[in-house]
Coordinates of C-alpha atoms in Angstrom, one line a residue:
Chain A
M2 CA 17.0 16.9 17.7
I3 CA 16.1 13.5 16.4
K4 CA 16.2 13.3 12.6
E5 CA 13.5 11.2 11.0
I6 CA 14.2 9.8 7.5
V7 CA 11.3 8.2 5.6
V8 CA 12.1 5.7 2.9
A9 CA 9.2 5.3 0.4
S10 CA 8.3 4.7 -3.2
G11 CA 5.2 5.2 -5.2
K12 CA 5.4 1.6 -6.5
G13 CA 6.0 -1.6 -4.6
G14 CA 9.1 -3.7 -4.9
T15 CA 11.6 -1.0 -5.8
G16 CA 13.8 -1.7 -2.8
K17 CA 12.5 0.4 0.2
T18 CA 13.3 -2.2 2.8
F19 CA 16.7 -2.9 1.1
I20 CA 17.6 0.8 1.4
S21 CA 16.1 1.2 4.9
S22 CA 18.0 -1.7 6.4
N23 CA 21.3 -0.8 4.9
L24 CA 20.9 2.9 5.8
A25 CA 20.2 2.0 9.4
F26 CA 23.3 -0.3 9.4
F27 CA 25.3 2.5 7.8
I28 CA 24.3 5.0 10.6
K29 CA 25.0 2.5 13.3
Y30 CA 28.3 0.9 12.1
H31 CA 29.8 3.5 9.8
L32 CA 28.7 6.8 11.3
K33 CA 28.8 5.1 14.7
K34 CA 25.6 6.8 15.9
E35 CA 22.5 5.3 17.5
V36 CA 19.5 4.7 15.3
V37 CA 16.0 3.3 15.7
C38 CA 14.1 1.7 12.8
A39 CA 10.3 2.0 12.4
D40 CA 8.5 -0.5 10.0
A41 CA 5.5 1.5 8.8
D42 CA 4.5 -1.0 6.1
V43 CA 2.0 -2.4 8.5
E44 CA 0.1 -4.5 6.0
A45 CA 3.3 -6.4 5.1
P46 CA 5.9 -5.7 7.7
D47 CA 9.3 -7.3 7.1
L48 CA 12.0 -4.8 7.9
I49 CA 13.3 -6.7 10.8
L50 CA 13.8 -9.7 8.6
A51 CA 16.2 -7.6 6.4
L52 CA 18.0 -6.6 9.6
G53 CA 18.8 -10.2 10.5
G54 CA 15.6 -11.3 12.2
I55 CA 14.5 -10.9 15.8
R56 CA 17.2 -11.4 18.5
K57 CA 15.1 -10.2 21.4
V58 CA 11.6 -8.8 21.8
I59 CA 11.8 -5.7 24.1
S60 CA 8.0 -5.0 24.3
E61 CA 4.8 -5.8 22.6
R62 CA 1.4 -4.2 22.9
H63 CA -1.9 -4.1 21.2
F64 CA -3.1 -1.1 19.4
Y65 CA -6.7 0.0 19.8
G66 CA -7.2 2.2 16.9
T67 CA -10.9 1.7 16.3
K68 CA -14.0 2.2 18.4
L69 CA -16.8 -0.1 17.5
P70 CA -20.3 1.2 18.0
I71 CA -22.6 -1.0 20.1
I72 CA -26.3 -0.3 19.9
D73 CA -28.5 -0.9 23.0
Y74 CA -31.7 -2.0 21.4
N75 CA -33.6 -1.6 24.7
V76 CA -33.0 2.2 24.4
C77 CA -33.0 2.7 20.7
I78 CA -36.2 4.3 19.3
K79 CA -35.4 3.4 15.7
C80 CA -35.5 7.1 14.6
G81 CA -32.8 6.4 11.9
L82 CA -30.9 9.6 12.6
C83 CA -27.6 7.6 13.0
I84 CA -28.2 6.0 9.6
E85 CA -28.6 9.4 8.0
A86 CA -25.6 10.8 9.7
C87 CA -23.1 8.1 8.9
K88 CA -21.0 9.2 5.8
F89 CA -19.6 5.6 5.4
N90 CA -23.0 3.8 4.9
A91 CA -22.1 1.6 7.8
L92 CA -25.6 1.5 9.3
R93 CA -28.7 -0.2 8.0
M94 CA -32.2 -0.4 9.4
S95 CA -33.3 -3.9 10.4
D96 CA -36.3 -5.1 12.4
R97 CA -34.7 -4.6 15.8
G98 CA -33.2 -1.2 14.9
P99 CA -30.1 0.0 13.1
T100 CA -27.3 -2.6 12.6
V101 CA -23.7 -1.9 12.1
D102 CA -21.6 -3.1 9.2
Y103 CA -18.3 -3.3 11.0
Y104 CA -16.3 -3.6 7.7
R105 CA -17.6 -0.2 6.7
C106 CA -17.4 1.5 10.1
E107 CA -14.5 3.9 10.5
G108 CA -15.1 4.2 14.2
L109 CA -15.3 8.0 14.3
G110 CA -18.4 8.1 16.5
T111 CA -20.7 10.4 14.5
C112 CA -23.7 8.0 15.1
S113 CA -23.4 8.1 18.8
L114 CA -23.2 11.9 18.8
V115 CA -26.4 12.4 16.8
C116 CA -28.4 9.7 18.7
P117 CA -31.1 11.6 20.7
V118 CA -31.5 8.8 23.3
D119 CA -27.9 7.9 23.8
A120 CA -28.4 4.3 22.6
I121 CA -24.9 4.0 21.0
K122 CA -21.9 3.2 23.2
F123 CA -18.4 2.2 22.1
K124 CA -16.1 -0.7 22.6
E125 CA -12.5 -0.4 21.7
K126 CA -11.1 -2.9 19.2
A127 CA -7.5 -4.0 18.8
I128 CA -6.6 -3.7 15.2
G129 CA -2.9 -4.4 15.4
K130 CA 0.2 -4.8 17.4
I131 CA 3.3 -2.7 18.0
I132 CA 6.4 -4.8 18.6
V133 CA 9.7 -3.3 19.7
A134 CA 12.5 -5.7 19.1
E135 CA 16.3 -5.8 18.7
S136 CA 17.4 -7.4 15.5
N137 CA 20.2 -9.8 15.0
V138 CA 22.5 -7.0 13.8
G139 CA 21.8 -5.0 16.9
I140 CA 19.3 -2.5 15.6
V141 CA 16.1 -1.8 17.5
T142 CA 13.1 -1.9 15.2
V143 CA 9.6 -0.8 16.1
T144 CA 7.2 -2.8 13.9
G145 CA 3.5 -2.2 13.4
D146 CA 1.5 -5.2 12.4
L147 CA -2.0 -4.5 11.2
E148 CA -4.6 -7.3 11.6
I149 CA -5.5 -8.8 8.3
G150 CA -8.4 -7.1 6.6
E151 CA -8.3 -4.0 8.8
S152 CA -8.3 -0.4 7.8
N153 CA -7.0 2.6 9.8
S154 CA -3.4 1.8 9.0
G155 CA -2.6 5.5 9.3
R156 CA -3.5 5.6 13.0
L157 CA -1.3 2.6 13.7
V158 CA 1.6 4.3 11.8
Y159 CA 1.2 7.5 13.9
E160 CA 1.3 5.4 17.1
L161 CA 4.3 3.3 16.1
K162 CA 6.2 6.4 15.1
K163 CA 5.5 7.8 18.5
D164 CA 6.8 4.7 20.2
A165 CA 9.9 4.8 18.0
R166 CA 10.5 8.4 19.0
N167 CA 10.1 7.7 22.7
F168 CA 12.5 4.8 22.4
A169 CA 15.0 7.0 20.5
E170 CA 14.8 9.7 23.1
R171 CA 15.4 7.3 25.9
K172 CA 18.4 5.8 24.2
G173 CA 19.8 9.0 22.9
A174 CA 19.5 7.9 19.3
G175 CA 19.8 10.7 16.8
Y176 CA 18.1 9.0 13.9
I177 CA 14.8 7.2 13.1
I178 CA 14.5 5.4 9.8
V179 CA 10.9 4.8 8.7
D180 CA 10.4 2.1 6.2
A181 CA 7.1 3.2 4.6
A182 CA 4.3 1.2 2.8
P183 CA 4.3 1.2 -0.9
G184 CA 2.0 3.7 -2.6
I185 CA 0.8 7.2 -1.5
G186 CA -2.1 6.3 0.7
C187 CA -3.1 6.8 4.3
P188 CA -0.2 5.0 6.0
V189 CA 2.3 6.8 3.8
I190 CA 0.9 10.2 4.6
S191 CA 1.2 9.2 8.3
S192 CA 4.7 8.1 7.8
L193 CA 5.6 11.4 6.2
S194 CA 3.9 13.7 8.6
G195 CA 6.4 15.2 11.1
S196 CA 9.4 13.7 9.4
D197 CA 12.5 15.5 8.3
L198 CA 13.4 13.9 5.0
L199 CA 12.0 11.6 2.3
L200 CA 14.1 9.2 0.4
I201 CA 12.3 8.0 -2.7
V202 CA 13.5 4.7 -4.1
I203 CA 13.0 4.4 -7.8
E204 CA 13.8 1.6 -10.2
P205 CA 14.3 2.5 -13.9
T206 CA 10.9 1.6 -15.2
P207 CA 8.2 4.1 -16.3
Q208 CA 5.8 2.6 -13.8
S209 CA 8.1 3.3 -10.9
L210 CA 8.8 6.8 -12.1
K211 CA 5.1 7.5 -12.4
G212 CA 4.6 6.3 -8.8
A213 CA 7.6 8.4 -7.6
K214 CA 6.2 11.5 -9.1
R215 CA 2.9 11.0 -7.3
L216 CA 4.8 10.6 -4.1
M217 CA 6.7 13.8 -4.8
E218 CA 3.4 15.6 -5.1
V219 CA 2.3 14.3 -1.7
S220 CA 5.7 15.2 -0.1
E221 CA 5.6 18.8 -1.5
R222 CA 2.1 19.2 -0.2
L223 CA 3.3 18.2 3.3
N224 CA 6.4 20.4 2.8
I225 CA 8.9 17.7 3.2
N226 CA 12.2 17.7 1.4
W227 CA 12.9 14.7 -0.8
Y228 CA 15.8 13.0 -2.5
V229 CA 15.9 10.2 -4.9
I230 CA 17.9 6.9 -4.9
I231 CA 17.9 5.1 -8.3
N232 CA 18.0 1.5 -7.4
K233 CA 18.7 -1.4 -9.8
Y234 CA 20.3 1.3 -11.9
D235 CA 21.8 -1.0 -14.5
L236 CA 18.5 -2.8 -15.3
N237 CA 17.9 0.0 -17.9
L238 CA 20.9 2.3 -18.2
E239 CA 19.2 4.6 -20.8
F240 CA 16.2 5.2 -18.6
S241 CA 18.3 5.7 -15.5
K242 CA 20.3 8.4 -17.3
K243 CA 17.1 10.0 -18.3
M244 CA 16.0 10.1 -14.6
L245 CA 19.4 11.4 -13.6
S246 CA 19.1 14.4 -15.8
M247 CA 15.4 14.8 -14.8
F248 CA 16.2 15.0 -11.0
G249 CA 19.8 16.3 -11.2
P250 CA 21.1 17.3 -7.8
K251 CA 18.1 15.6 -6.1
V252 CA 19.6 12.2 -6.9
L253 CA 21.5 11.0 -3.8
G254 CA 22.9 7.9 -5.6
T255 CA 22.6 5.2 -8.1
I256 CA 22.7 1.6 -6.9
P257 CA 23.5 -1.3 -9.3
Y258 CA 21.6 -4.6 -9.1
D259 CA 23.9 -7.5 -8.4
F260 CA 22.9 -10.9 -7.3
E261 CA 24.6 -10.3 -4.0
V262 CA 21.5 -8.3 -3.1
V263 CA 19.4 -11.4 -3.3
V264 CA 22.1 -13.3 -1.3
S265 CA 21.9 -10.7 1.4
Y266 CA 18.2 -11.1 1.4
S267 CA 18.1 -14.8 1.5
R268 CA 20.7 -15.0 4.3
M269 CA 18.9 -12.1 6.1
I270 CA 22.1 -10.0 6.6
P271 CA 22.3 -6.4 5.4
L272 CA 24.5 -6.2 2.3
L273 CA 26.8 -3.6 3.9
S274 CA 27.5 -6.2 6.6
L275 CA 27.8 -9.2 4.3
M276 CA 30.2 -7.9 1.7
P277 CA 31.2 -4.3 2.5
S278 CA 33.6 -3.7 -0.3
S279 CA 31.9 -5.1 -3.4
R280 CA 30.2 -2.9 -6.1
T281 CA 26.7 -2.5 -4.7
P282 CA 27.6 -1.8 -1.1
T283 CA 30.2 0.8 -2.3
A284 CA 27.4 2.6 -4.2
L285 CA 25.2 2.4 -1.1
K286 CA 27.9 3.9 1.1
D287 CA 28.5 6.7 -1.4
A288 CA 24.8 7.6 -1.5
F289 CA 24.3 7.5 2.3
G290 CA 27.6 9.3 2.9
K291 CA 26.3 12.3 0.9
L292 CA 23.3 12.6 3.2
F293 CA 25.6 13.4 6.1
R294 CA 28.4 15.2 4.2
G295 CA 26.7 18.5 3.6
F296 CA 24.3 17.3 1.0
V297 CA 21.5 17.4 3.5
W298 CA 23.2 17.5 6.9
E299 CA 26.7 18.4 8.0
E300 CA 27.6 15.6 10.4
L301 CA 30.9 14.2 9.1
Chain B
M3 CA -21.8 -12.8 -15.0
G4 CA -18.2 -13.4 -15.8
R5 CA -15.8 -15.3 -13.6
V6 CA -13.9 -13.2 -11.2
V7 CA -10.2 -13.7 -10.6
T8 CA -8.3 -11.6 -8.1
V9 CA -4.5 -11.3 -8.4
S10 CA -2.8 -10.4 -5.1
G11 CA 0.4 -11.3 -3.3
G12 CA 1.1 -9.4 -0.1
K13 CA 4.5 -8.0 -1.1
G14 CA 5.1 -5.2 -3.5
G15 CA 7.0 -5.7 -6.8
V16 CA 6.5 -9.5 -7.0
G17 CA 4.7 -9.3 -10.4
K18 CA 0.9 -8.9 -9.7
T19 CA 0.3 -6.5 -12.5
F20 CA 2.5 -8.5 -14.9
V21 CA 0.5 -11.6 -14.1
A22 CA -2.9 -9.9 -14.3
A23 CA -2.3 -8.0 -17.5
N24 CA -0.7 -11.0 -19.3
L25 CA -3.3 -13.5 -18.3
A26 CA -5.9 -11.0 -19.6
K27 CA -4.1 -10.6 -22.8
M28 CA -3.8 -14.4 -23.2
L29 CA -7.4 -15.1 -22.5
S30 CA -8.6 -12.5 -25.1
K31 CA -6.0 -13.1 -27.8
L32 CA -5.5 -16.8 -27.8
Y33 CA -8.9 -18.1 -26.4
R34 CA -11.2 -15.3 -27.6
K35 CA -12.6 -14.7 -24.2
S36 CA -13.7 -11.1 -23.3
V37 CA -11.9 -9.7 -20.3
L38 CA -12.5 -6.8 -18.0
L39 CA -9.3 -5.8 -16.2
V40 CA -9.9 -3.9 -12.9
D41 CA -6.9 -2.1 -11.4
I42 CA -7.5 -1.2 -7.7
D43 CA -3.8 -0.3 -7.0
V44 CA -5.1 3.2 -6.7
S45 CA -1.8 4.7 -5.3
N46 CA -0.1 3.9 -8.6
P47 CA -2.4 2.1 -11.1
C48 CA -0.1 0.5 -13.7
V49 CA -2.3 -2.0 -15.6
Y50 CA -3.1 0.6 -18.3
T51 CA 0.5 1.1 -19.1
L52 CA 0.6 -2.5 -20.3
V53 CA -2.5 -2.3 -22.6
N54 CA -2.9 0.2 -25.3
L55 CA -6.4 1.5 -24.5
K56 CA -7.8 5.0 -24.2
V57 CA -9.9 6.3 -21.3
E58 CA -13.5 7.0 -22.5
R59 CA -15.2 7.6 -19.1
R60 CA -13.8 9.3 -16.0
E61 CA -15.8 10.1 -12.9
P62 CA -14.7 11.8 -9.7
I63 CA -14.9 10.1 -6.3
K64 CA -16.0 12.6 -3.7
I65 CA -16.3 12.6 0.1
F66 CA -17.7 15.1 2.6
K67 CA -15.7 18.1 3.5
P68 CA -16.8 20.9 5.9
E69 CA -17.5 24.3 4.3
L70 CA -17.0 26.9 7.0
L71 CA -19.4 29.8 6.9
K72 CA -17.5 32.6 8.5
D73 CA -20.5 35.0 8.7
K74 CA -22.4 32.5 10.8
C75 CA -19.5 31.1 12.9
V76 CA -19.3 32.6 16.5
L77 CA -16.1 30.7 17.3
C78 CA -17.8 28.6 20.0
S79 CA -15.5 25.7 19.4
E80 CA -18.1 22.9 19.6
C81 CA -16.9 21.4 16.3
V82 CA -13.3 21.5 17.5
R83 CA -14.3 19.6 20.7
Y84 CA -16.1 16.9 18.8
C85 CA -14.0 16.4 15.7
P86 CA -12.6 12.9 16.1
T87 CA -9.6 13.4 13.8
H88 CA -8.6 16.8 15.2
S89 CA -8.9 18.5 11.9
L90 CA -10.5 21.7 13.3
L91 CA -8.5 24.1 15.2
L92 CA -9.6 27.4 17.0
I93 CA -7.5 30.4 17.5
P94 CA -9.6 31.9 20.3
K95 CA -11.6 35.0 19.4
K96 CA -9.9 35.0 16.0
E97 CA -10.3 32.2 13.6
L98 CA -11.5 28.6 13.0
I99 CA -9.0 26.7 10.9
F100 CA -9.7 23.5 8.9
I101 CA -6.8 21.1 8.4
E102 CA -7.9 19.2 5.3
V103 CA -5.2 16.5 5.3
L104 CA -6.4 15.1 8.7
C105 CA -10.1 15.1 7.8
E106 CA -11.7 11.7 7.1
G107 CA -15.1 13.2 6.1
C108 CA -17.3 11.9 9.0
A109 CA -19.3 15.2 9.1
T110 CA -19.5 15.2 12.9
C111 CA -18.8 19.0 12.8
L112 CA -21.9 19.4 10.6
Y113 CA -24.1 17.9 13.2
V114 CA -22.7 19.5 16.3
C115 CA -22.5 23.1 15.2
P116 CA -25.3 25.0 17.0
F117 CA -25.3 27.9 14.5
E118 CA -25.4 26.1 11.2
A119 CA -22.1 27.6 10.4
I120 CA -20.8 24.5 8.7
A121 CA -22.3 23.5 5.3
E122 CA -22.0 20.3 3.3
G123 CA -19.0 20.7 1.0
E124 CA -17.2 18.0 -1.0
K125 CA -13.7 17.0 -1.8
I126 CA -12.5 14.9 -4.7
V127 CA -10.3 12.1 -3.3
G128 CA -10.0 10.0 -6.4
W129 CA -11.1 9.2 -9.9
V130 CA -12.4 6.1 -11.6
N131 CA -11.6 5.6 -15.2
A132 CA -13.0 3.2 -17.9
T133 CA -11.3 2.7 -21.2
H134 CA -13.0 1.8 -24.4
E135 CA -13.1 -1.9 -25.4
R136 CA -10.7 -3.2 -28.0
D137 CA -9.7 -6.8 -28.9
L138 CA -12.1 -8.1 -26.3
M139 CA -10.6 -6.1 -23.5
R140 CA -11.5 -3.2 -21.3
V141 CA -9.8 -1.7 -18.3
V142 CA -11.3 0.0 -15.3
Y143 CA -8.9 1.7 -12.9
G144 CA -9.1 3.8 -9.8
E145 CA -6.7 6.6 -9.0
L146 CA -6.1 8.2 -5.6
V147 CA -5.6 12.0 -5.7
P148 CA -2.1 12.6 -4.2
G149 CA -2.4 13.8 -0.7
S150 CA -5.7 12.1 0.0
R151 CA -5.9 9.3 2.6
Q152 CA -9.1 7.6 1.3
E153 CA -7.5 4.7 -0.4
G154 CA -10.1 2.3 0.9
E155 CA -13.0 4.5 -0.3
V156 CA -11.5 4.8 -3.8
I157 CA -10.9 1.1 -4.0
E158 CA -14.4 0.3 -3.0
R159 CA -16.0 2.7 -5.4
T160 CA -13.8 1.6 -8.2
L161 CA -15.0 -2.0 -7.6
E162 CA -18.6 -0.9 -7.5
F163 CA -18.2 1.2 -10.7
S164 CA -16.7 -1.8 -12.5
K165 CA -19.7 -4.0 -11.7
Q166 CA -21.8 -2.3 -14.4
Y167 CA -19.6 -4.2 -16.9
W168 CA -19.4 -7.6 -15.1
D169 CA -22.3 -9.1 -17.0
S170 CA -20.8 -8.3 -20.4
Y171 CA -17.5 -10.0 -19.9
N172 CA -16.4 -13.7 -19.7
Y173 CA -13.7 -12.8 -17.1
I174 CA -13.1 -10.1 -14.6
I175 CA -9.5 -9.9 -13.5
I176 CA -8.8 -7.7 -10.5
D177 CA -5.3 -6.4 -9.9
T178 CA -4.7 -5.4 -6.2
P179 CA -2.2 -3.2 -4.5
P180 CA 0.4 -4.8 -2.2
G181 CA -0.7 -5.5 1.4
T182 CA -3.5 -7.2 3.3
G183 CA -5.8 -4.4 4.2
R184 CA -9.5 -3.7 4.0
G185 CA -9.6 -2.7 0.3
I186 CA -7.7 -5.9 -0.7
M187 CA -10.1 -8.0 1.3
Y188 CA -13.1 -6.5 -0.6
A189 CA -11.4 -7.6 -3.9
L190 CA -10.7 -11.1 -2.5
Q191 CA -14.3 -11.5 -1.4
E192 CA -15.5 -10.9 -4.9
A193 CA -13.3 -13.6 -6.4
E194 CA -14.0 -17.2 -7.5
V195 CA -10.3 -17.9 -7.5
I196 CA -7.4 -15.9 -6.0
L197 CA -3.9 -15.9 -7.6
S198 CA -1.3 -15.2 -4.9
V199 CA 1.9 -14.0 -6.6
T200 CA 5.1 -14.2 -4.8
E201 CA 8.9 -14.5 -5.3
P202 CA 11.4 -16.9 -3.9
T203 CA 12.7 -14.6 -1.1
K204 CA 12.2 -14.6 2.6
L205 CA 10.3 -11.3 2.4
G206 CA 8.1 -12.6 -0.4
L207 CA 7.2 -15.7 1.6
H208 CA 6.6 -13.7 4.8
D209 CA 4.1 -11.4 3.1
L210 CA 2.5 -14.3 1.2
K211 CA 1.8 -16.0 4.5
K212 CA 0.0 -13.0 5.9
L213 CA -2.1 -12.8 2.7
H214 CA -2.8 -16.6 2.9
R215 CA -4.3 -16.1 6.4
L216 CA -6.7 -13.6 4.9
V217 CA -7.6 -15.8 2.0
K218 CA -8.2 -18.7 4.4
R219 CA -10.4 -16.6 6.6
I220 CA -12.5 -15.6 3.6
G221 CA -12.5 -19.2 2.5
K222 CA -11.6 -18.9 -1.2
R223 CA -9.7 -21.1 -3.6
E224 CA -6.1 -20.0 -3.8
I225 CA -3.4 -20.7 -6.4
V226 CA 0.2 -19.6 -5.7
I227 CA 2.2 -18.2 -8.6
L228 CA 5.9 -18.3 -7.7
N229 CA 7.4 -15.6 -10.0
K230 CA 11.0 -14.9 -10.8
Y231 CA 11.6 -18.6 -10.4
G232 CA 15.3 -19.4 -10.9
I233 CA 16.9 -16.2 -9.4
P234 CA 20.1 -17.5 -7.8
Y235 CA 20.2 -17.8 -4.0
G236 CA 16.5 -17.7 -3.7
N237 CA 14.8 -19.3 -0.7
Y238 CA 13.3 -22.1 -2.7
E239 CA 13.1 -24.8 -0.1
E240 CA 11.2 -22.6 2.4
V241 CA 8.7 -21.4 -0.2
E242 CA 8.1 -24.9 -1.6
N243 CA 7.7 -26.3 2.0
F244 CA 5.0 -23.7 2.6
I245 CA 3.2 -24.5 -0.6
K246 CA 3.3 -28.2 0.2
S247 CA 2.3 -27.9 3.8
E248 CA -0.7 -25.7 2.9
E249 CA -1.6 -28.0 0.0
L250 CA -1.8 -25.2 -2.5
K251 CA -1.8 -25.6 -6.2
S252 CA 1.1 -23.7 -7.6
Y253 CA 2.9 -22.5 -10.8
R254 CA 6.4 -21.3 -11.4
I255 CA 7.2 -18.5 -13.8
P256 CA 10.8 -18.5 -14.7
Y257 CA 13.0 -15.4 -14.2
D258 CA 13.7 -14.0 -17.7
N259 CA 14.9 -10.5 -18.6
V260 CA 12.2 -10.4 -21.3
V261 CA 9.6 -9.8 -18.6
L262 CA 11.3 -6.6 -17.5
K263 CA 11.7 -5.6 -21.1
S264 CA 8.0 -6.2 -21.8
Y265 CA 7.0 -4.2 -18.7
F266 CA 9.3 -1.4 -19.8
D267 CA 8.0 -1.4 -23.3
G268 CA 4.4 -1.4 -22.1
K269 CA 3.6 -4.6 -24.0
S270 CA 2.4 -8.1 -23.3
V271 CA 5.1 -10.7 -23.0
L272 CA 3.2 -12.7 -25.7
E273 CA 4.6 -10.3 -28.2
Y274 CA 8.2 -11.5 -27.5
G275 CA 7.6 -15.0 -28.7
M276 CA 5.0 -17.7 -28.0
E277 CA 7.7 -20.3 -27.4
L278 CA 9.0 -18.5 -24.3
K279 CA 8.9 -20.5 -21.1
V280 CA 7.2 -17.6 -19.3
V281 CA 4.4 -17.7 -21.9
N282 CA 4.1 -21.4 -21.6
E283 CA 3.7 -21.3 -17.8
L284 CA 1.1 -18.5 -18.1
R285 CA -0.7 -20.7 -20.6
G286 CA -0.8 -23.5 -18.1
I287 CA -2.5 -21.2 -15.6
V288 CA -5.1 -20.2 -18.2
E289 CA -5.8 -23.7 -19.4
E290 CA -5.7 -25.6 -16.1
V291 CA -7.2 -22.9 -13.8
L292 CA -9.1 -20.2 -15.6
L293 CA -10.7 -22.1 -18.4
R294 CA -11.7 -25.1 -16.2
K295 CA -15.2 -25.2 -14.9
T296 CA -15.3 -25.4 -11.1
S297 CA -17.8 -27.5 -9.4

């Protein structure tokens, strides 16, 4: 059984991609097991950069997540039923008949269904790309890249997770690491659905804690077990300690914030690879090790 | 109507909320301009944690949800067949099940049911809040109910709700969530000027570029705010080259622990000393960009 681990946070910039990239590196080079990464932050995908950048593109395809209604005005009788039926206010009456506001349209097809004369047909629209590529540290990453200004990110996330799973099955990989979007919205819910574990990355600020608690609510609703990693632990020791006692055994680890983190980012090399024995990487290894040492799974 | 400024940036955690809240504070406190701060980061709205204002109005944001009328349902499965999001499921001859988390509220089921066994119900997917006004400032923020997917809907309705105040304020500052999606595009379209906040890292630059494409498509004036300027080992050259090649006006807010402290304390950075370099740079943005008349 493939295990799918989602890395998320209620607030942006707490270190999701930092944790995801190093966790994948840990599984591949410390556990010596195959792993596939999935970048589900489709509005701002950059996981593969943190994994050293692209070495080789394996495949690339368009994702057609939206159906655009096309109205045949030769057939339309201007009855207005479609306008009434659309819950997204995407249709307005004009002289020639109803016109579609494509920015509001969710592409769910209700208009076509209620049309008594069958005047509404659909055209598929590409709203993003799914790129499977090997990174420079040798980890295959499936990246979803949503077109700018598009919605339906959740459907793209479903699709790219499917691709990641297929690839993992073909290669016999035991783990999928999903780097989720910030927040608790549609793409995050899609990232979580069907996954085995959620790692919530929190930094010691009230704003990050607030976001994390909202994410825990979502995760509990979807019945997914979560653990916490307190990142940038030493930015506010007092608050970190408060969170440690708040979440107790649910805390997988505490990661200090050293400038080597920025060095690893600017050089695009996972920190575990760059300086495996300094303070922050040691804390990362401790936290990740727990995951597989009976804390969650018994693998070591 | 007031002048609309949208603060965005692409990547999470670069300092959008910090910039939005502190520019608002500066405009109201130092320049006596009234400011409406609109927070559309509905996943985790944080602007209100930086200004000490109380919520005075709170309204639910609702969408359609099917109400299954068991006594009328004959388990014919028409709704299941047509539901585009697969949120209705039939256990043959037994039960019709509604999976709420998948439903996007299109109401197709309502129209296809031959037996009127589905009624128009509703579901609260978010809230829009407005604070009272104090010291020339008011905050409007949207909140997504955890477990709901309708982020775009909540963003749009929060923006719409905020418009009732737009005529009464000199400035409307919109704080966006990270990303480049539909909701963010709405907020960019409203703006007279867009402040794109980023940090000197490869990831910050990568996400800034994607946002920049969106801003260009919309055709708005864009100012880059390079935050956390001075962190060691940052990718300064690449970011500066991008700013130069795109001919963007830019500002550099120095990295200073006082920013984190102010964020943590829930205060404006102005309260930690007007002589701070951070404050000085923010003042530059206010005087050279926000207070200037554009032709």
